[in-house]
XYZ file of C-alpha atoms in Angstrom:
224
model
C 216.344 59.163 254.428
C 213.201 57.725 252.861
C 210.058 59.625 253.890
C 208.373 56.545 255.385
C 211.319 55.943 257.724
C 211.296 59.584 258.886
C 207.797 59.210 260.344
C 206.705 57.110 263.318
C 203.889 54.607 262.952
C 202.620 55.337 266.479
C 202.782 58.357 268.781
C 202.055 57.747 272.467
C 200.964 60.864 274.353
C 200.585 61.531 278.058
C 197.378 63.295 279.119
C 197.446 65.882 281.983
C 200.020 68.572 281.197
C 200.676 67.202 277.716
C 197.399 66.927 275.807
C 195.099 68.178 278.590
C 195.634 71.562 280.253
C 197.054 71.146 283.753
C 195.245 73.714 285.915
C 196.654 72.337 289.143
C 193.853 69.810 289.684
C 196.148 66.856 290.349
C 198.411 68.502 292.987
C 195.325 69.990 294.675
C 193.623 66.590 294.818
C 196.780 64.959 296.207
C 197.070 67.660 298.867
C 193.418 67.316 299.913
C 193.498 63.502 300.023
C 196.633 63.390 302.137
C 195.385 66.169 304.418
C 192.397 63.922 305.143
C 194.965 61.396 306.421
C 196.641 64.068 308.551
C 199.625 64.290 306.201
C 200.965 67.617 304.947
C 202.951 67.382 301.701
C 205.023 70.004 299.950
C 204.747 71.053 296.325
C 208.220 69.556 295.785
C 207.107 66.157 297.116
C 204.089 66.126 294.809
C 206.152 67.319 291.864
C 208.547 64.405 292.358
C 205.781 61.828 291.738
C 204.126 63.573 288.767
C 203.723 61.153 285.887
C 203.572 58.086 288.119
C 200.560 55.845 288.578
C 198.376 57.836 290.938
C 197.885 55.019 293.441
C 201.648 54.460 293.477
C 202.142 58.199 293.999
C 199.803 58.208 297.009
C 201.670 55.215 298.461
C 205.031 57.000 298.087
C 203.727 60.151 299.757
C 202.467 58.320 302.848
C 204.888 57.533 305.722
C 206.064 53.976 306.282
C 203.670 52.643 308.911
C 202.182 49.180 309.508
C 198.836 50.339 308.057
C 200.349 52.061 305.012
C 198.477 49.863 302.497
C 195.116 50.538 304.138
C 195.797 54.244 304.325
C 196.895 54.230 300.686
C 193.560 52.755 299.582
C 191.673 55.242 301.722
C 193.661 58.254 300.503
C 193.563 57.078 296.890
C 189.771 56.771 297.000
C 189.572 60.325 298.367
C 192.026 61.531 295.686
C 189.799 60.084 292.945
C 186.648 61.638 294.392
C 188.289 65.038 294.723
C 189.899 64.926 291.266
C 186.658 63.806 289.585
C 184.863 66.764 291.181
C 187.536 69.180 289.953
C 187.450 67.782 286.426
C 183.642 67.938 286.295
C 183.957 71.674 286.930
C 185.846 72.041 283.672
C 188.610 70.456 281.630
C 190.342 71.874 278.564
C 192.384 70.236 275.819
C 195.886 71.575 275.380
C 195.816 74.136 272.536
C 196.741 72.346 269.322
C 196.318 68.828 270.713
C 193.329 67.833 268.560
C 194.941 69.382 265.476
C 198.154 67.443 266.111
C 196.196 64.188 266.522
C 194.413 64.886 263.224
C 197.689 65.747 261.438
C 199.186 62.435 262.508
C 196.149 60.309 261.687
C 195.823 61.911 258.241
C 199.255 60.446 257.554
C 198.328 56.984 258.781
C 200.161 57.433 262.083
C 198.341 55.882 265.026
C 197.704 57.965 268.128
C 197.584 56.558 271.657
C 197.045 58.140 275.057
C 198.675 56.719 278.181
C 198.155 58.005 281.692
C 198.767 57.379 285.361
C 195.041 57.917 285.976
C 192.822 54.867 286.417
C 190.089 54.015 283.905
C 187.330 55.741 285.877
C 189.037 59.146 285.905
C 190.317 58.712 282.346
C 186.859 57.969 280.958
C 185.540 61.093 282.691
C 188.306 63.142 281.045
C 187.858 61.606 277.590
C 184.099 62.234 277.682
C 184.518 65.823 278.888
C 186.954 66.485 276.043
C 184.738 64.831 273.429
C 187.521 62.441 272.456
C 185.430 59.253 272.697
C 185.451 58.370 268.993
C 187.515 59.250 265.963
C 190.198 61.244 267.797
C 192.699 58.671 269.108
C 193.259 54.981 268.416
C 193.574 53.741 271.989
C 193.830 54.840 275.617
C 195.794 52.916 278.271
C 195.380 53.673 281.991
C 197.551 53.245 285.050
C 195.382 50.485 286.531
C 195.662 48.381 283.350
C 199.351 47.490 283.675
C 201.306 45.931 286.517
C 203.760 48.818 286.907
C 203.493 52.482 286.055
C 206.205 54.851 284.848
C 209.183 54.741 284.643
C 208.312 51.195 283.588
C 207.595 51.069 279.828
C 204.542 48.821 280.258
C 201.999 51.568 279.453
C 203.823 52.210 276.170
C 204.100 48.526 275.323
C 200.365 48.102 275.917
C 199.704 50.971 273.481
C 201.896 49.186 270.932
C 199.990 45.956 271.461
C 196.584 47.618 271.014
C 197.655 49.447 267.850
C 199.528 46.414 266.442
C 202.920 48.105 266.265
C 205.797 45.664 266.698
C 208.944 47.817 266.717
C 209.993 50.475 269.213
C 212.010 51.999 266.357
C 208.672 53.100 264.856
C 207.220 54.860 267.892
C 207.384 58.328 269.452
C 206.598 59.022 273.109
C 205.500 62.492 274.225
C 205.111 63.700 277.819
C 205.586 66.573 280.254
C 207.336 64.820 283.164
C 210.728 63.292 283.838
C 208.984 59.949 284.384
C 207.433 60.188 280.897
C 210.915 60.574 279.423
C 212.328 57.772 281.555
C 209.507 55.467 280.438
C 210.079 56.388 276.786
C 213.795 55.698 277.184
C 213.124 52.386 278.931
C 210.800 51.432 276.078
C 213.550 52.160 273.559
C 211.381 54.644 271.644
C 213.102 56.149 268.607
C 211.613 59.561 269.411
C 211.423 60.456 273.114
C 209.919 63.925 273.252
C 209.433 66.213 276.226
C 206.896 69.043 276.245
C 207.296 72.084 278.471
C 203.579 72.741 278.959
C 203.055 70.776 282.153
C 204.551 69.593 285.414
C 208.303 69.849 284.873
C 210.510 72.717 283.753
C 213.135 72.753 281.016
C 216.004 72.453 283.519
C 214.420 69.242 284.855
C 213.599 67.798 281.432
C 216.785 68.576 279.524
C 218.898 66.332 281.760
C 216.643 63.336 281.104
C 217.093 60.953 278.163
C 215.252 62.705 275.322
C 215.518 63.340 271.614
C 213.562 66.603 271.498
C 212.127 69.248 273.828
C 209.217 71.303 272.482
C 207.012 74.001 273.952
C 203.769 72.091 273.425
C 202.117 69.321 271.406
C 201.156 71.949 268.820
C 204.852 71.965 267.813
C 205.067 68.196 267.298
C 204.369 68.042 263.533
C 207.423 70.240 262.868
C 209.661 67.435 264.144
C 208.439 65.092 261.420
C 208.212 67.500 258.478
């Protein structure tokens, strides 16, 4: 195989659990926001919506009542406040993430981040990590597309912003089953699961995927 065809032109990474260390902030914020609505949720319920748009996740976790939409907005606002507070207390990049980004970009491969977080939370994260300039080529957030994962719209928006036309030239990397489903639905040539975040190997290996790796630090080895 020719070298050029063995490399992607774009790699689309998830954030929390993939390129950002997941210290339990998201489940804790979900739990607190729903508790404020008088709803107790289990770890299994929260785990099932990991990787989804966060507003959509809140909606799914609330019971079907006539005022579900109103309660969703209320709980989602509380979720954002709580999560922002937790992230201000400290956020860490996944070990090897910045080095992997640099390795890719040195080879002319574009790097995108996509996330179920909205722009407000994402900007807080990007600033805290020092990734504002020169680290990635674009960032697409859950409130910037009509449907979150498993829809491929986040990935397609990354392709649009980085001017990549073919799904046969992209890799998608994430730590949840929904990340892998979205990558599959996008038709990505490389659909890569990492085992550093929300979902375990036994959950990930049964999803459509081309590779499972321990962390993003191992990604370059796939393309060497």
